[in-house]
Amino acid sequence: NAGVTQTPKFQVLKTGQSMTLQCAQDMNHNSMYWYRQDPGMGLRLIYYSASEGTTDKGEVPNGYNVSRLNKREFSLRLESAAPSQTSVYFCASSETTSPGANVLTFGAGSRLTVL
Amino acid sequence: QQQVKQSPQSLIVQKGGISIINCAYENTAFDYFPWYQQFPGKGPALLIAIRPDVSEKKEGRFTISFNKSAKQFSLHIMDSQPGDSATYFCAASMYNDMRFGAGTRLTVKP
């Protein structure tokens, strides 16, 4: 099983350009997440989707939009990239059947540089 | 403001020693406390987790100690090995909303 697949793995953008990070999972999980990882900041939640058709803001949603295209796919869009969005982005999924049992499976990450 | 605070930022331990990483949380609504391990170039992977109705959980060389009244929990790695060298993240979850600490880079010297 592939688990969680993210594309692209690397991307360089110029300030003001737009792009979409793609994420797909093949584990039939209900919930999907986007995190960004920055040195000394750990993993910060950008957006999550508890189920198909729903999305919620996390800690750092400004400058991002998301789309839960179907149960498998959850995309993250940067409409006008800024240097502060240079980061490593991780997609994750989980099968939250009950509270107190939220096991996230992460993708390998997408490294984004905004010049 | 980060809801989960983790220390230390980095830790160097000799092979065979004990590694201890500490975390504290603010929100008493959190109901699940996992630890994730991340190797360079990879995504984090679940290592061990605990629920707040339990004070300790052990899996092999890894133990979580949980203090609900102090809102603190810690990871102990016994008999640390060079293969344990990685970044460790504590986290706290309220159903779908999971928040992570800043991470601890552990180096185990042979």
mmCIF file of C-alpha atoms in Angstrom:
data_model
loop_
_atom_site.group_PDB
_atom_site.id
_atom_site.type_symbol
_atom_site.label_atom_id
_atom_site.label_comp_id
_atom_site.label_asym_id
_atom_site.label_seq_id
_atom_site.Cartn_x
_atom_site.Cartn_y
_atom_site.Cartn_z
ATOM 1 C CA ASN A 1 0.000 0.000 0.000
ATOM 2 C CA ALA A 2 1.224 3.485 -0.859
ATOM 3 C CA GLY A 3 -0.358 5.116 2.229
ATOM 4 C CA VAL A 4 -0.274 8.910 1.822
ATOM 5 C CA THR A 5 1.180 10.278 -1.419
ATOM 6 C CA GLN A 6 2.129 13.944 -1.856
ATOM 7 C CA THR A 7 3.102 15.750 -5.043
ATOM 8 C CA PRO A 8 5.296 17.506 -5.877
ATOM 9 C CA LYS A 9 8.216 16.612 -3.580
ATOM 10 C CA PHE A 10 10.049 19.854 -4.350
ATOM 11 C CA GLN A 11 8.914 23.180 -5.772
ATOM 12 C CA VAL A 12 10.467 26.608 -6.179
ATOM 13 C CA LEU A 13 8.126 29.569 -6.671
ATOM 14 C CA LYS A 14 8.519 33.277 -7.117
ATOM 15 C CA THR A 15 6.677 35.667 -4.811
ATOM 16 C CA GLY A 16 3.115 36.126 -6.024
ATOM 17 C CA GLN A 17 2.899 32.873 -7.981
ATOM 18 C CA SER A 18 0.231 30.326 -7.174
ATOM 19 C CA MET A 19 0.435 26.574 -6.833
ATOM 20 C CA THR A 20 -1.429 23.567 -5.504
ATOM 21 C CA LEU A 21 -0.015 20.739 -3.402
ATOM 22 C CA GLN A 22 -1.765 17.461 -4.014
ATOM 23 C CA CYS A 23 -2.372 14.713 -1.473
ATOM 24 C CA ALA A 24 -4.020 11.310 -1.859
ATOM 25 C CA GLN A 25 -4.487 8.424 0.579
ATOM 26 C CA ASP A 26 -5.477 4.849 -0.169
ATOM 27 C CA MET A 27 -6.373 3.727 3.377
ATOM 28 C CA ASN A 28 -10.048 4.759 3.210
ATOM 29 C CA HIS A 29 -9.484 7.239 6.049
ATOM 30 C CA ASN A 30 -12.164 9.786 6.843
ATOM 31 C CA SER A 31 -9.931 12.621 8.066
ATOM 32 C CA MET A 32 -7.128 14.431 6.255
ATOM 33 C CA TYR A 33 -4.746 17.196 7.334
ATOM 34 C CA TRP A 34 -2.192 19.681 6.090
ATOM 35 C CA TYR A 35 0.713 20.693 8.329
ATOM 36 C CA ARG A 36 3.742 22.871 7.762
ATOM 37 C CA GLN A 37 7.070 22.152 9.438
ATOM 38 C CA ASP A 38 9.526 24.929 10.186
ATOM 39 C CA PRO A 39 12.746 24.758 12.244
ATOM 40 C CA GLY A 40 12.058 25.352 15.927
ATOM 41 C CA MET A 41 8.292 25.519 15.329
ATOM 42 C CA GLY A 42 7.445 21.860 14.997
ATOM 43 C CA LEU A 43 4.411 20.885 12.967
ATOM 44 C CA ARG A 44 1.665 23.480 12.725
ATOM 45 C CA LEU A 45 -1.812 22.597 11.542
ATOM 46 C CA ILE A 46 -2.960 24.597 8.515
ATOM 47 C CA TYR A 47 -6.316 22.986 7.706
ATOM 48 C CA TYR A 48 -8.010 19.697 8.301
ATOM 49 C CA SER A 49 -10.999 17.846 6.908
ATOM 50 C CA ALA A 50 -12.877 15.607 9.312
ATOM 51 C CA SER A 51 -14.860 14.004 6.522
ATOM 52 C CA GLU A 52 -15.593 14.373 2.841
ATOM 53 C CA GLY A 53 -17.272 17.717 2.248
ATOM 54 C CA THR A 54 -16.019 19.468 5.388
ATOM 55 C CA THR A 55 -12.924 21.559 6.089
ATOM 56 C CA ASP A 56 -11.798 23.472 9.173
ATOM 57 C CA LYS A 57 -9.072 25.978 9.927
ATOM 58 C CA GLY A 58 -6.120 25.020 12.067
ATOM 59 C CA GLU A 59 -3.477 27.194 13.728
ATOM 60 C CA VAL A 60 -2.033 28.925 10.646
ATOM 61 C CA PRO A 61 -4.645 29.038 7.824
ATOM 62 C CA ASN A 62 -3.911 32.532 6.465
ATOM 63 C CA GLY A 63 -2.658 32.523 2.885
ATOM 64 C CA TYR A 64 -3.919 29.004 2.161
ATOM 65 C CA ASN A 65 -7.025 27.367 0.766
ATOM 66 C CA VAL A 66 -7.969 23.705 0.740
ATOM 67 C CA SER A 67 -10.279 21.420 -1.193
ATOM 68 C CA ARG A 68 -11.463 17.987 -0.111
ATOM 69 C CA LEU A 69 -12.046 16.724 -3.636
ATOM 70 C CA ASN A 70 -13.327 13.305 -2.548
ATOM 71 C CA LYS A 71 -12.599 10.870 0.275
ATOM 72 C CA ARG A 72 -9.114 10.111 -1.080
ATOM 73 C CA GLU A 73 -7.835 13.552 -2.046
ATOM 74 C CA PHE A 74 -7.135 16.759 -0.134
ATOM 75 C CA SER A 75 -5.331 19.626 -1.876
ATOM 76 C CA LEU A 76 -3.646 22.743 -0.476
ATOM 77 C CA ARG A 77 -3.513 25.897 -2.579
ATOM 78 C CA LEU A 78 -1.301 28.948 -2.238
ATOM 79 C CA GLU A 79 -3.001 31.727 -4.210
ATOM 80 C CA SER A 80 -0.174 34.280 -3.968
ATOM 81 C CA ALA A 81 2.973 32.755 -2.515
ATOM 82 C CA ALA A 82 5.081 34.714 -0.036
ATOM 83 C CA PRO A 83 8.617 34.018 1.257
ATOM 84 C CA SER A 84 7.085 33.321 4.702
ATOM 85 C CA GLN A 85 5.441 30.261 3.158
ATOM 86 C CA THR A 86 8.796 28.634 2.505
ATOM 87 C CA SER A 87 8.467 25.411 4.451
ATOM 88 C CA VAL A 88 8.091 21.659 4.315
ATOM 89 C CA TYR A 89 4.444 20.700 3.965
ATOM 90 C CA PHE A 90 3.062 17.409 5.217
ATOM 91 C CA CYS A 91 -0.243 15.825 4.412
ATOM 92 C CA ALA A 92 -1.666 13.243 6.817
ATOM 93 C CA SER A 93 -4.754 11.104 7.166
ATOM 94 C CA SER A 94 -6.457 9.274 10.018
ATOM 95 C CA GLU A 95 -9.371 7.015 10.795
ATOM 96 C CA THR A 96 -10.927 8.749 13.787
ATOM 97 C CA THR A 97 -13.579 6.240 14.758
ATOM 98 C CA SER A 98 -13.778 7.602 18.292
ATOM 99 C CA PRO A 99 -12.269 10.300 20.498
ATOM 100 C CA GLY A 100 -8.928 9.471 22.017
ATOM 101 C CA ALA A 101 -7.677 7.373 19.119
ATOM 102 C CA ASN A 102 -6.466 9.721 16.419
ATOM 103 C CA VAL A 103 -3.536 7.991 14.686
ATOM 104 C CA LEU A 104 -2.122 10.112 11.870
ATOM 105 C CA THR A 105 -0.310 8.599 8.899
ATOM 106 C CA PHE A 106 1.951 11.146 7.195
ATOM 107 C CA GLY A 107 3.182 11.529 3.671
ATOM 108 C CA ALA A 108 6.860 12.080 2.856
ATOM 109 C CA GLY A 109 6.522 15.854 2.614
ATOM 110 C CA SER A 110 6.727 18.575 -0.027
ATOM 111 C CA ARG A 111 9.552 21.090 0.245
ATOM 112 C CA LEU A 112 8.458 24.511 -1.016
ATOM 113 C CA THR A 113 10.789 27.475 -1.509
ATOM 114 C CA VAL A 114 9.378 30.918 -2.295
ATOM 115 C CA LEU A 115 11.927 33.411 -3.631
ATOM 116 C CA GLN B 1 0.461 30.590 20.971
ATOM 117 C CA GLN B 2 1.616 27.006 20.844
ATOM 118 C CA GLN B 3 -0.740 24.771 22.790
ATOM 119 C CA VAL B 4 1.876 22.093 23.384
ATOM 120 C CA LYS B 5 5.297 23.051 24.752
ATOM 121 C CA GLN B 6 8.205 20.628 24.371
ATOM 122 C CA SER B 7 11.695 20.540 25.850
ATOM 123 C CA PRO B 8 14.576 20.248 25.337
ATOM 124 C CA GLN B 9 15.100 21.390 21.740
ATOM 125 C CA SER B 10 18.057 19.048 21.388
ATOM 126 C CA LEU B 11 19.461 16.180 23.406
ATOM 127 C CA ILE B 12 22.706 14.226 23.198
ATOM 128 C CA VAL B 13 22.876 10.876 24.996
ATOM 129 C CA GLN B 14 25.472 8.131 25.121
ATOM 130 C CA LYS B 15 24.570 4.683 23.838
ATOM 131 C CA GLY B 16 22.868 2.739 26.602
ATOM 132 C CA GLY B 17 21.722 5.859 28.429
ATOM 133 C CA ILE B 18 18.212 7.138 29.129
ATOM 134 C CA SER B 19 16.693 9.856 26.940
ATOM 135 C CA ILE B 20 13.947 11.984 28.493
ATOM 136 C CA ILE B 21 11.785 14.476 26.602
ATOM 137 C CA ASN B 22 9.131 16.560 28.330
ATOM 138 C CA CYS B 23 5.891 18.159 27.159
ATOM 139 C CA ALA B 24 3.228 20.358 28.708
ATOM 140 C CA TYR B 25 -0.199 21.259 27.403
ATOM 141 C CA GLU B 26 -2.762 23.936 28.160
ATOM 142 C CA ASN B 27 -6.133 22.693 26.986
ATOM 143 C CA THR B 28 -7.768 20.146 29.289
ATOM 144 C CA ALA B 29 -10.049 19.086 26.416
ATOM 145 C CA PHE B 30 -7.174 17.155 24.822
ATOM 146 C CA ASP B 31 -7.929 13.438 25.105
ATOM 147 C CA TYR B 32 -5.078 11.692 23.315
ATOM 148 C CA PHE B 33 -1.332 12.207 23.633
ATOM 149 C CA PRO B 34 0.898 10.574 21.018
ATOM 150 C CA TRP B 35 4.617 10.754 20.346
ATOM 151 C CA TYR B 36 5.900 10.790 16.792
ATOM 152 C CA GLN B 37 9.383 9.930 15.523
ATOM 153 C CA GLN B 38 10.820 11.525 12.399
ATOM 154 C CA PHE B 39 13.957 10.567 10.479
ATOM 155 C CA PRO B 40 15.578 13.047 8.058
ATOM 156 C CA GLY B 41 13.700 13.326 4.775
ATOM 157 C CA LYS B 42 10.723 11.331 6.049
ATOM 158 C CA GLY B 43 7.328 12.117 7.465
ATOM 159 C CA PRO B 44 6.670 11.633 11.197
ATOM 160 C CA ALA B 45 5.491 8.182 12.282
ATOM 161 C CA LEU B 46 3.587 7.209 15.422
ATOM 162 C CA LEU B 47 5.853 5.810 18.113
ATOM 163 C CA ILE B 48 3.645 5.411 21.181
ATOM 164 C CA ALA B 49 0.519 7.081 22.585
ATOM 165 C CA ILE B 50 -1.433 7.413 25.813
ATOM 166 C CA ARG B 51 -4.903 8.457 26.956
ATOM 167 C CA PRO B 52 -5.378 10.703 30.016
ATOM 168 C CA ASP B 53 -6.987 7.986 32.139
ATOM 169 C CA VAL B 54 -3.648 6.128 32.269
ATOM 170 C CA SER B 55 -0.521 7.350 34.101
ATOM 171 C CA GLU B 56 2.060 5.253 32.275
ATOM 172 C CA LYS B 57 2.381 3.219 29.102
ATOM 173 C CA LYS B 58 5.355 1.103 28.106
ATOM 174 C CA GLU B 59 6.204 -0.416 24.741
ATOM 175 C CA GLY B 60 9.605 -2.057 24.630
ATOM 176 C CA ARG B 61 12.262 0.557 25.448
ATOM 177 C CA PHE B 62 9.784 3.448 25.141
ATOM 178 C CA THR B 63 7.658 4.669 28.061
ATOM 179 C CA ILE B 64 5.203 7.571 28.347
ATOM 180 C CA SER B 65 4.595 9.023 31.801
ATOM 181 C CA PHE B 66 1.455 11.140 32.120
ATOM 182 C CA ASN B 67 0.567 13.605 34.903
ATOM 183 C CA LYS B 68 -2.978 14.840 34.342
ATOM 184 C CA SER B 69 -3.067 17.276 37.274
ATOM 185 C CA ALA B 70 0.152 18.961 36.133
ATOM 186 C CA LYS B 71 -0.857 18.775 32.454
ATOM 187 C CA GLN B 72 2.506 17.262 31.617
ATOM 188 C CA PHE B 73 3.741 14.113 29.926
ATOM 189 C CA SER B 74 7.131 12.755 29.014
ATOM 190 C CA LEU B 75 8.837 10.183 26.830
ATOM 191 C CA HIS B 76 11.562 7.979 28.279
ATOM 192 C CA ILE B 77 13.805 5.967 25.968
ATOM 193 C CA MET B 78 15.695 3.303 27.888
ATOM 194 C CA ASP B 79 18.971 1.817 26.653
ATOM 195 C CA SER B 80 19.157 4.464 23.907
ATOM 196 C CA GLN B 81 20.692 3.273 20.635
ATOM 197 C CA PRO B 82 22.296 5.166 17.709
ATOM 198 C CA GLY B 83 19.317 4.056 15.597
ATOM 199 C CA ASP B 84 17.083 6.110 17.911
ATOM 200 C CA SER B 85 18.733 9.298 16.628
ATOM 201 C CA ALA B 86 15.819 11.246 15.172
ATOM 202 C CA THR B 87 13.497 14.150 15.902
ATOM 203 C CA TYR B 88 10.716 13.413 18.382
ATOM 204 C CA PHE B 89 7.433 15.307 18.554
ATOM 205 C CA CYS B 90 4.884 15.162 21.305
ATOM 206 C CA ALA B 91 1.300 15.968 20.390
ATOM 207 C CA ALA B 92 -2.125 16.445 21.904
ATOM 208 C CA SER B 93 -5.404 15.768 20.183
ATOM 209 C CA MET B 94 -9.069 16.670 20.532
ATOM 210 C CA TYR B 95 -10.699 14.235 18.135
ATOM 211 C CA ASN B 96 -9.664 15.553 14.683
ATOM 212 C CA ASP B 97 -7.596 18.520 15.855
ATOM 213 C CA MET B 98 -4.014 17.455 16.657
ATOM 214 C CA ARG B 99 -1.402 19.956 17.842
ATOM 215 C CA PHE B 100 2.324 19.238 17.990
ATOM 216 C CA GLY B 101 5.209 20.413 20.119
ATOM 217 C CA ALA B 102 8.256 22.069 18.543
ATOM 218 C CA GLY B 103 10.275 18.844 18.453
ATOM 219 C CA THR B 104 13.419 17.461 20.085
ATOM 220 C CA ARG B 105 16.410 16.420 18.031
ATOM 221 C CA LEU B 106 17.920 13.377 19.743
ATOM 222 C CA THR B 107 21.462 12.260 18.997
ATOM 223 C CA VAL B 108 22.683 8.995 20.514
ATOM 224 C CA LYS B 109 26.460 8.742 20.436
ATOM 225 C CA PRO B 110 28.023 5.283 20.032
#
